Tab-separated table of C-alpha atoms and ligand atoms in Angstrom:
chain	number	residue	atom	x	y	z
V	1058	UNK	CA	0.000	0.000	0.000
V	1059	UNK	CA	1.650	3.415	-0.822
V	1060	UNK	CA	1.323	5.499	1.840
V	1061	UNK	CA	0.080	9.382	2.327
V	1062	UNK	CA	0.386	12.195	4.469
V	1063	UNK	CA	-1.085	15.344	5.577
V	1064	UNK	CA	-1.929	17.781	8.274
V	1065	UNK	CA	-3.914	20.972	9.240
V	1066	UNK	CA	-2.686	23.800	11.128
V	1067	UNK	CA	-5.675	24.916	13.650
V	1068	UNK	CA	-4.747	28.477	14.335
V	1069	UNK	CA	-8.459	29.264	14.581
V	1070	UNK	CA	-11.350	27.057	13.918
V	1071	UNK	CA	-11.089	24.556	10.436
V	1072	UNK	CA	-13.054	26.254	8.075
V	1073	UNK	CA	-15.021	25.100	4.733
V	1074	UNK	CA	-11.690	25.535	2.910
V	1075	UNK	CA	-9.941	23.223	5.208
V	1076	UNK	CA	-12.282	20.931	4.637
V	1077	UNK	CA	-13.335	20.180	1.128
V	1078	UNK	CA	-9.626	21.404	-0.415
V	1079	UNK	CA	-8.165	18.776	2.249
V	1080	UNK	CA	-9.979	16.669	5.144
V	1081	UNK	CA	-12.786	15.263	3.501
V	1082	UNK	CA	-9.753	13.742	1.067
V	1083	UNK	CA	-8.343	12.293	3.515
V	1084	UNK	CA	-11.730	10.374	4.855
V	1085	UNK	CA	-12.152	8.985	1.146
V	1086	UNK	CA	-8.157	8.280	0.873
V	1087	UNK	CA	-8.071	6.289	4.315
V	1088	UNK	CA	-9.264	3.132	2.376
V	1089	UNK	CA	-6.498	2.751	-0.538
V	1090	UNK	CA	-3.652	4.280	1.164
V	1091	UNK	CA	-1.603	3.974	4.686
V	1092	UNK	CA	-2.476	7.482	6.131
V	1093	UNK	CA	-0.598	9.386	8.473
V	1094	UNK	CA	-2.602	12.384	9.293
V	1095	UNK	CA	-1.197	14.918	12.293
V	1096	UNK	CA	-2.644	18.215	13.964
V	1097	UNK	CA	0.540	20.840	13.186
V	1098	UNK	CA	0.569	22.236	16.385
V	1099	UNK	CA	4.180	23.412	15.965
V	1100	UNK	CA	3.528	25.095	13.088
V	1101	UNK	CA	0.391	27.176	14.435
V	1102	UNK	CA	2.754	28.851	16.867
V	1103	UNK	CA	4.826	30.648	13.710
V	1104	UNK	CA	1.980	33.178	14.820
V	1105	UNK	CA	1.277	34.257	17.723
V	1106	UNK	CA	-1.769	32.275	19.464
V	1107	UNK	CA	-3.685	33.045	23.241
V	1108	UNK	CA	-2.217	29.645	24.761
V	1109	UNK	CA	-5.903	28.573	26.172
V	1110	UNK	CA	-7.597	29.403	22.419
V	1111	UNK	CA	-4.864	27.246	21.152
V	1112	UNK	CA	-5.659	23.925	23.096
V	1113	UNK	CA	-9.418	24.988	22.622
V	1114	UNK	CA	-8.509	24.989	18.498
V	1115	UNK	CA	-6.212	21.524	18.597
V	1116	UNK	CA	-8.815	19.752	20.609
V	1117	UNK	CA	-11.173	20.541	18.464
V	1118	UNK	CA	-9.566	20.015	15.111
V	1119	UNK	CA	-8.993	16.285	16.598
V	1120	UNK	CA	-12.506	16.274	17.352
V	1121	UNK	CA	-13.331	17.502	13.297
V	1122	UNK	CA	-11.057	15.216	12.119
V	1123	UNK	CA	-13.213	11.979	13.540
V	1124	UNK	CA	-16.345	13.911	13.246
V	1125	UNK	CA	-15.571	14.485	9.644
V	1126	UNK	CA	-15.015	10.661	9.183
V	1127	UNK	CA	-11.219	9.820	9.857
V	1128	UNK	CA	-11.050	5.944	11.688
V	1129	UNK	CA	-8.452	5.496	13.424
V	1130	UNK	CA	-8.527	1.990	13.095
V	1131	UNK	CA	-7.925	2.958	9.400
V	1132	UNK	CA	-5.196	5.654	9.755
V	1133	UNK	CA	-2.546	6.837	12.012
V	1134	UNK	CA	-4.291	10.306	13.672
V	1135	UNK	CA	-1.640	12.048	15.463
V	1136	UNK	CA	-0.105	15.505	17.453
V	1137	UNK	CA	2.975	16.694	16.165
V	1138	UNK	CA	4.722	17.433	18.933
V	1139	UNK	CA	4.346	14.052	20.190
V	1140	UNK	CA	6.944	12.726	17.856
V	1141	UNK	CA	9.879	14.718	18.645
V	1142	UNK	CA	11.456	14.006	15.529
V	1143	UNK	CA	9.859	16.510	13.862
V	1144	UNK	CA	11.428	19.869	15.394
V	1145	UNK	CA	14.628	17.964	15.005
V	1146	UNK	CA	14.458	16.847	11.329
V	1147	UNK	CA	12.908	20.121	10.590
V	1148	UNK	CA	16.488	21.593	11.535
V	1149	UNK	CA	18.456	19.611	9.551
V	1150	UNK	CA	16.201	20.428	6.881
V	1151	UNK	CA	16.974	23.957	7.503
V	1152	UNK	CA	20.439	23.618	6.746
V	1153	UNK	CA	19.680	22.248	3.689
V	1154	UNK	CA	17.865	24.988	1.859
V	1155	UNK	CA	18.840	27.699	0.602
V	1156	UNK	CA	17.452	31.662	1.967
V	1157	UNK	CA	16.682	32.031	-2.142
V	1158	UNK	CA	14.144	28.712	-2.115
V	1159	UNK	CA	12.885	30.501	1.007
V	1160	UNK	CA	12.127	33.654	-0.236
V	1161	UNK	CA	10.320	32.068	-3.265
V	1162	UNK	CA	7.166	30.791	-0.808
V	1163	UNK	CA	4.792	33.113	-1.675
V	1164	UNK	CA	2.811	32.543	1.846
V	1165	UNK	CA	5.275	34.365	3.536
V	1166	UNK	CA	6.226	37.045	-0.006
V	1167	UNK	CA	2.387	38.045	0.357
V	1168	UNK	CA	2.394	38.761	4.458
V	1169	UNK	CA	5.635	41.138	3.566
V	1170	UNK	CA	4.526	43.014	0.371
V	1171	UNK	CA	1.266	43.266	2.922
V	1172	UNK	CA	3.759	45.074	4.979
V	1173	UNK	CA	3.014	42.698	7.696
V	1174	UNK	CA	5.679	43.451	10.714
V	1175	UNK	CA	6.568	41.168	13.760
V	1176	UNK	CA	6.465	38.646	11.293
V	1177	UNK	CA	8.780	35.226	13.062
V	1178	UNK	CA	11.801	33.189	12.244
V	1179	UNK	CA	9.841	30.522	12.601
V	1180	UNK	CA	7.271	31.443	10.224
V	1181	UNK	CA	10.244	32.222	7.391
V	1182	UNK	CA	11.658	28.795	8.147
V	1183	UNK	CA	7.931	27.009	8.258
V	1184	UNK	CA	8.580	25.153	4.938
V	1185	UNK	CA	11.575	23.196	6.526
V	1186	UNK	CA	9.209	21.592	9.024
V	1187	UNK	CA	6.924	21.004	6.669
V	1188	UNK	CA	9.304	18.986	4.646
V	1189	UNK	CA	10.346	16.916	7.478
V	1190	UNK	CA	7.115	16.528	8.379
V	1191	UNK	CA	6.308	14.608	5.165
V	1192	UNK	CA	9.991	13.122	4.563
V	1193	UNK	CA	9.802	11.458	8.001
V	1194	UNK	CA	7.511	8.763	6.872
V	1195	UNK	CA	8.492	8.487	3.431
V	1196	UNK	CA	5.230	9.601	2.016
V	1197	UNK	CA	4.090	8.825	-1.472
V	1198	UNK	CA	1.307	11.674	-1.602
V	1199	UNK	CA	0.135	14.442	-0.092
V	1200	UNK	CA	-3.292	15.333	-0.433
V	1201	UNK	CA	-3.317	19.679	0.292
V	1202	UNK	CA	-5.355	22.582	-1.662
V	1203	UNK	CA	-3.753	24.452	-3.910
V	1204	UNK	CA	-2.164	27.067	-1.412
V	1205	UNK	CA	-0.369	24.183	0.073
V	1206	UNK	CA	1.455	22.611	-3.138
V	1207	UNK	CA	4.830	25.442	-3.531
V	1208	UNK	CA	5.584	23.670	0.212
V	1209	UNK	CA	5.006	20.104	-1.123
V	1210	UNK	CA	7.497	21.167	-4.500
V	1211	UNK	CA	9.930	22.379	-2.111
V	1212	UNK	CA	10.146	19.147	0.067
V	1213	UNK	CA	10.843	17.025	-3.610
V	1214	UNK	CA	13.440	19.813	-4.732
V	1215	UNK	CA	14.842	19.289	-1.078
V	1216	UNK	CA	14.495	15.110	-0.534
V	1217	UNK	CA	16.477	15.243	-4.405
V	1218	UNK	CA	19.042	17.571	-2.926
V	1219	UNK	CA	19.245	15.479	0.260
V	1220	UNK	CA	19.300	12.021	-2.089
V	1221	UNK	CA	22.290	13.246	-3.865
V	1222	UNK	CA	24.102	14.934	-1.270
V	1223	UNK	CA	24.075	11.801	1.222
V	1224	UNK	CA	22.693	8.818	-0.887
V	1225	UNK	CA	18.808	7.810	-1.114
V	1226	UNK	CA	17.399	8.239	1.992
V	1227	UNK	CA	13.989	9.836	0.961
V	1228	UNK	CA	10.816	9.330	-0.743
V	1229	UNK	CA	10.284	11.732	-3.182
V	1230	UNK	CA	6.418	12.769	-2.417
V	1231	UNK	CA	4.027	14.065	-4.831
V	1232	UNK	CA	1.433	16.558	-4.183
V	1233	UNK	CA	-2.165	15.661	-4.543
V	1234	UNK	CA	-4.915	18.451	-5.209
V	1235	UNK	CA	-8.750	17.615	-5.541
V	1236	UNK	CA	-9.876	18.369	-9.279
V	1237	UNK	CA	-13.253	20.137	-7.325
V	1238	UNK	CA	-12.361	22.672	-4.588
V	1239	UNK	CA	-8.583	23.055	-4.470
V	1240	UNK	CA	-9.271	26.542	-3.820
V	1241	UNK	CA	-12.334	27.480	-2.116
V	1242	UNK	CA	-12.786	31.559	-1.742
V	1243	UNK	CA	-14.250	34.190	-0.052
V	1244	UNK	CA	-17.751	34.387	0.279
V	1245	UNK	CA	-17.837	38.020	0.421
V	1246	UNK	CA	-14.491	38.618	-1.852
V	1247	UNK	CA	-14.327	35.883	-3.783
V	1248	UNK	CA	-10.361	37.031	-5.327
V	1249	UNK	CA	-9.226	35.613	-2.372
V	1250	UNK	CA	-8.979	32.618	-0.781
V	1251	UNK	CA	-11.441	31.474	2.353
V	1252	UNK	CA	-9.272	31.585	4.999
V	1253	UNK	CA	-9.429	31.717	8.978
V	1254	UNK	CA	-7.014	34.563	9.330
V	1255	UNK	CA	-9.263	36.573	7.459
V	1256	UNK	CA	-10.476	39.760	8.982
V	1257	UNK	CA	-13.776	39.083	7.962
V	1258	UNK	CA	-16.007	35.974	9.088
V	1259	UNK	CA	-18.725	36.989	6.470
V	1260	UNK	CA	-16.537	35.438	3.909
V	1261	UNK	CA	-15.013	32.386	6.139
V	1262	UNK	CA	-17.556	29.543	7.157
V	1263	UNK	CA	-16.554	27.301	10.173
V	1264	UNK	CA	-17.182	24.164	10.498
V	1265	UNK	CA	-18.419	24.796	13.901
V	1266	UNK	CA	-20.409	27.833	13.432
V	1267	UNK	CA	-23.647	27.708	13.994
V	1268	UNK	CA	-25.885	26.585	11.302
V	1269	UNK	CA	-27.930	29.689	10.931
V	1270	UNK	CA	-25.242	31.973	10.376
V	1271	UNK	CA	-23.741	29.266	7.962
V	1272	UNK	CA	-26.946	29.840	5.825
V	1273	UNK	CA	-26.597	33.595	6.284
V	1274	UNK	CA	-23.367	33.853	4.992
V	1275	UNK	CA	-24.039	31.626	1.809
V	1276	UNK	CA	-27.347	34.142	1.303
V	1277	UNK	CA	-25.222	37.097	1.478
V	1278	UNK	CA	-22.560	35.917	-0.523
V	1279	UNK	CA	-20.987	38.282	-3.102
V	1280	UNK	CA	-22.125	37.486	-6.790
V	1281	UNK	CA	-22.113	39.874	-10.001
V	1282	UNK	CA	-24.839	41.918	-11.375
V	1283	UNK	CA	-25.380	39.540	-14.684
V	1284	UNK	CA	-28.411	37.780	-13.201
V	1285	UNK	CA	-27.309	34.758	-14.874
V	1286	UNK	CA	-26.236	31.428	-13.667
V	1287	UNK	CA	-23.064	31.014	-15.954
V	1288	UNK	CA	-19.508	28.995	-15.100
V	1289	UNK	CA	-17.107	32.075	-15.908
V	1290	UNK	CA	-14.642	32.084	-13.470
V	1291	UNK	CA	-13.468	35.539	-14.488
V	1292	UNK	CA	-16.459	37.400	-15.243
V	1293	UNK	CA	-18.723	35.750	-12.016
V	1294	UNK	CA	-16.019	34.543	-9.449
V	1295	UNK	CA	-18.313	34.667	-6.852
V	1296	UNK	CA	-21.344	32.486	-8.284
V	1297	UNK	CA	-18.229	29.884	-9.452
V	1298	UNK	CA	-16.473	29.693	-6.318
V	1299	UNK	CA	-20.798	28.687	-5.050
V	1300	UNK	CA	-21.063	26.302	-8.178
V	1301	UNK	CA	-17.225	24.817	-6.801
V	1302	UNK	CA	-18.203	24.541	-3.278
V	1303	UNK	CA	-21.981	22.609	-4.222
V	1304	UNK	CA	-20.258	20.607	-6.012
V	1305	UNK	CA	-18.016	19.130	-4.065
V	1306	UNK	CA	-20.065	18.437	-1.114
V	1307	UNK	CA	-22.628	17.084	-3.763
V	1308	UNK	CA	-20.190	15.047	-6.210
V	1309	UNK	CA	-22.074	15.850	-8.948
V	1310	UNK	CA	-19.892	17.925	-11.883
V	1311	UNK	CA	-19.824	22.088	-12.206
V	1312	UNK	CA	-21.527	21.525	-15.802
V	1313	UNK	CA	-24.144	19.001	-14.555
V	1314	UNK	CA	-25.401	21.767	-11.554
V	1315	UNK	CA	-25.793	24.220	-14.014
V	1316	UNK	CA	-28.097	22.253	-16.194
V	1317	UNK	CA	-29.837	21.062	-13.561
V	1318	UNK	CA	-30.331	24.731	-12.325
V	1319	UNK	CA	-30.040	27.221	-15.210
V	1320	UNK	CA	-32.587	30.086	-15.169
V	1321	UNK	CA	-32.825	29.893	-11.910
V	1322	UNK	CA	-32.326	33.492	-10.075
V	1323	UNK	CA	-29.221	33.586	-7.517
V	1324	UNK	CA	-31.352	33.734	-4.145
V	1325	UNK	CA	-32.788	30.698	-5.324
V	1326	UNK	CA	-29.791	29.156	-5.968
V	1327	UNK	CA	-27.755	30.227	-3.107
V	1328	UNK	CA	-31.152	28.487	-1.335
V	1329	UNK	CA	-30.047	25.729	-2.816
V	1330	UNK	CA	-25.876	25.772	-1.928
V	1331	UNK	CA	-27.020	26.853	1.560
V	1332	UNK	CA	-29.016	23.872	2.280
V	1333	UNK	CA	-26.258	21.551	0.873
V	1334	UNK	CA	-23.574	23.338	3.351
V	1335	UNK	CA	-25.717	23.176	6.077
V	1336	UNK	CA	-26.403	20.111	5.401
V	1337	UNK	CA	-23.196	18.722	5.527
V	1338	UNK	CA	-22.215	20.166	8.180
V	1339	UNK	CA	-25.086	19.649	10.581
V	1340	UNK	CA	-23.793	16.008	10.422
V	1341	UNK	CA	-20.386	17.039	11.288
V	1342	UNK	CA	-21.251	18.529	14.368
V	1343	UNK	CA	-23.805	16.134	15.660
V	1344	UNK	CA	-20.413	13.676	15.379
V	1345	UNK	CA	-18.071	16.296	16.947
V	1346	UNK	CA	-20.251	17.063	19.762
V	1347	UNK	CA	-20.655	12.727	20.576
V	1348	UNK	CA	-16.748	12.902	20.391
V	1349	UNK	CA	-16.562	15.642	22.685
V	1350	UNK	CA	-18.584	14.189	25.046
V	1351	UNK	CA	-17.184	10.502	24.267
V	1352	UNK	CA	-13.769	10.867	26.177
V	1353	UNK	CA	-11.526	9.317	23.163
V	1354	UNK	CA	-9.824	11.815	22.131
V	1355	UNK	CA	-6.472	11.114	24.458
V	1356	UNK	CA	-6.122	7.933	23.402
V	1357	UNK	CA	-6.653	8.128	19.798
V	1358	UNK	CA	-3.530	10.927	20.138
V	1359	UNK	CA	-1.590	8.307	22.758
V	1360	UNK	CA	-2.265	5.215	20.340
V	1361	UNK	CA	-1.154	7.228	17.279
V	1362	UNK	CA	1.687	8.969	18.354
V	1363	UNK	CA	3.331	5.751	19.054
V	1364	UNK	CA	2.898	4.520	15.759
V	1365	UNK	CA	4.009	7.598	14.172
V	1366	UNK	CA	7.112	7.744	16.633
V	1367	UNK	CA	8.017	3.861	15.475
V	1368	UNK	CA	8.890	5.498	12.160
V	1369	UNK	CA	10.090	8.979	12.496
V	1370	UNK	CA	12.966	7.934	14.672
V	1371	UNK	CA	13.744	5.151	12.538
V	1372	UNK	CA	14.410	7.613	10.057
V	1373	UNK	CA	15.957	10.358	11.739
V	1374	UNK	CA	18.339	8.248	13.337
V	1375	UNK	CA	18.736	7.052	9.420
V	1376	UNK	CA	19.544	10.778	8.540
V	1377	UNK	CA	21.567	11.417	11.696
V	1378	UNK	CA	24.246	8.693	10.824
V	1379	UNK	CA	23.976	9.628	7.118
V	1380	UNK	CA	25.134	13.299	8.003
V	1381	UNK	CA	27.481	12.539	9.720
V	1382	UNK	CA	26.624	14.049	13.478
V	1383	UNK	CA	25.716	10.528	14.560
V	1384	UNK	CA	28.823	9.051	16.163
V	1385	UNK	CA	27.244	6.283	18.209
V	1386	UNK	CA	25.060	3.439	19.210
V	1387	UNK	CA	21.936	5.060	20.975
V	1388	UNK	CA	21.224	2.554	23.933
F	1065	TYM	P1	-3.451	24.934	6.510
F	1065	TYM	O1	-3.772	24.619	7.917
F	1065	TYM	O2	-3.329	26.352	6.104
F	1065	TYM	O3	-4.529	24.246	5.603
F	1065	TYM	C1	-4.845	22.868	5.759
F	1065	TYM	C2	-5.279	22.305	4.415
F	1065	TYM	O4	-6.461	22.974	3.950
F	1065	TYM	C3	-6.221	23.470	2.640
F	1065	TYM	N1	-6.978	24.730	2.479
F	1065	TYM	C4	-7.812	24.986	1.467
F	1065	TYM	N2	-8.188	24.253	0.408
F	1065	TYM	C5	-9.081	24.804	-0.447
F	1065	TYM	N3	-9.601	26.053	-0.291
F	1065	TYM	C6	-9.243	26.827	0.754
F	1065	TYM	N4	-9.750	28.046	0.900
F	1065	TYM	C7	-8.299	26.298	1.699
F	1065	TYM	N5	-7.740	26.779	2.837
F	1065	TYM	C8	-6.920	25.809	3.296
F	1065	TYM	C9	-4.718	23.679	2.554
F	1065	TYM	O5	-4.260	23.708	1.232
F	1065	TYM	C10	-4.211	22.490	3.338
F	1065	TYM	O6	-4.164	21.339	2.529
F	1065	TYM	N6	1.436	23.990	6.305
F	1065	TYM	C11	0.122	23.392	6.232
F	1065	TYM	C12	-0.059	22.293	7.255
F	1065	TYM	C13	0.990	21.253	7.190
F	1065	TYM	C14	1.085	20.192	6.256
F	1065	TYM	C15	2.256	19.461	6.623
F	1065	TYM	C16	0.307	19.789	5.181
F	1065	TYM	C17	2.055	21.156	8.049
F	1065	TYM	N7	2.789	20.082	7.702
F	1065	TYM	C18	2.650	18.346	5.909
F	1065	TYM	C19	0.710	18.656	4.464
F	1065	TYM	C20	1.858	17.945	4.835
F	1065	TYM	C21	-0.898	24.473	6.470
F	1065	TYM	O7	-0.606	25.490	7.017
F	1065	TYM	O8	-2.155	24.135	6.052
């Protein structure tokens, strides 16, 4: 079985974005692949976070994750912190890319041109981790939205460089986008991408917001003034992003919804999209709030962190000695 890997970073609440460009991938992938799936906890703190919103946000994203259909008995759920070998490989990934591949990563070119200041080390250096997150367990694919795939690029132009440099050691990964929904938008400016550090929750859903504002916020979403239902990205961004987001929670094609529903006038539509969100995501909370009350969480985290740790260290201790810093026996 090849395997697969991927993570979210909860520095707020998972929104719709988070989950149709990536978790509800990883429910359907947890069949035909060995999936290692981990809450990036060390990479949420490359901002700023209140410490008790934090632990609020990373229980909860656990909680999503098996609310949103992730077995454990199927994949290997995980915190990333609890495998040490992360932070560690992440260094030595460090030191092998260069400031230039750095300043590429247009996550962190965008928060400067912003003129974003205070802006971390950590956050510069981000990519790193992220490649030792996935070169740690020698990951085939990994499933991420579009926003996500420069990173995954990065780890295969750094596993090659490491490969050459020291001898195979790594699995070259390849990134996986979803043809429907690799880039969900904004609901109220749909030229950028939904997103929970957006100033604005009229254009983010959460997963856990409550389903009456969910409904409002699909209502008031930002269309054009063609009154047409059309699929032109360009000229009606806002009704495509709504024809991109029904459609993947309905897996039914762009083309085939707009049969189905041309002539129709947009508050009708939207209608429509609304009841398919809430939908959707009425089920996902009825499951999150069983979890929450259900006690599991710890030892889904305690069971998959040791099966995680099994092979990170296996493979860090594999880098170590291929480096050369590794001048012993570990008892
Ligand atoms: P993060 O937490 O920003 O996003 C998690 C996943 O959700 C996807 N996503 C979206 N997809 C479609 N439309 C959107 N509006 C949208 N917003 C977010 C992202 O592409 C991503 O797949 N660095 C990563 C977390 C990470 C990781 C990893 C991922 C850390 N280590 C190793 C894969 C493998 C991040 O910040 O994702």
């Amino acid at each position: 079985m090849e395997r697969m890997l991927s993570a979210i970073k909860p520095t707020g609440q998972l929104t719709l974005g988070n989950y149709i460009g990536a978790l509800r991938n990883f429910v359907r992938y947890q069949d035909d692949y060995e999936l290692y799936v981990f809450i990036a906890n060390l990479h949420c703190i490359t901002v700023y976070q209140k410490p008790e919103e934090l632990k609020k946000n990373l229980k909860d994203a656990v909680a999503l994750y098996l609310a949103a259909g992730l077995d454990p008995k199927k994949c290997t759920l995980f915190l990333q912190t609890d495998v040490r070998a992360h932070a560690e490989l992440g260094y030595i990934m460090a030191c092998n890319t260069y400031l230039g591949e750095l300043n590429r990563m247009t996550q962190f070119k965008d928060k400067q041109q912003k003129g974003e200041t205070g802006l971390s080390a950590g956050l510069y250096t981000y990519p790193c981790l992220m490649a030792a997150d996935i070169l740690l367990y020698d990951a085939n694919y990994v499933p991420v939205g579009e926003d996500q795939k420069q990173h995954v690029e990065l780890t295969r132009d750094l596993a090659e460089r490491f490969n050459n440099r020291y001898g195979e050691t790594f699995v070259v990964p390849s990134p996986l986008t979803p043809k429907v929904g690799k880039r969900i938008m904004s609901l109220n400016d749909p030229s950028k991408k939904m997103s929970k550090s957006e100033n604005n929750d009229k254009g983010c859903i959460y997963l856990l917001d409550d389903l009456n504002v969910v409904q409002k916020k699909v209502m008031s979403a930002v269309t054009d003034s063609y009154g047409e239902l059309n699929l032109d990205k360009e000229k009606q961004p806002g009704l495509y992003n709504l024809f991109e987001i029904y459609a993947a929670l309905s897996d039914t094609s762009k083309e085939e919804l707009l049969k189905k529903h041309q002539g129709q006038g947009y508050g009708e539509f939207k209608k429509t999209v609304s009841e398919c969100v809430v939908s959707e995501l009425s089920k996902i909370q009825e499951r999150y709030k069983e979890i929450i009350a259900s006690n599991q969480i710890e030892d889904i985290l305690n069971e998959g962190a040791l099966k995680a740790q099994r092979i990170a260290e296996r493979k860090l201790e594999k880098v170590e000695r291929k480096i050369g810093i590794n001048i012993h026996k570990r008892r």
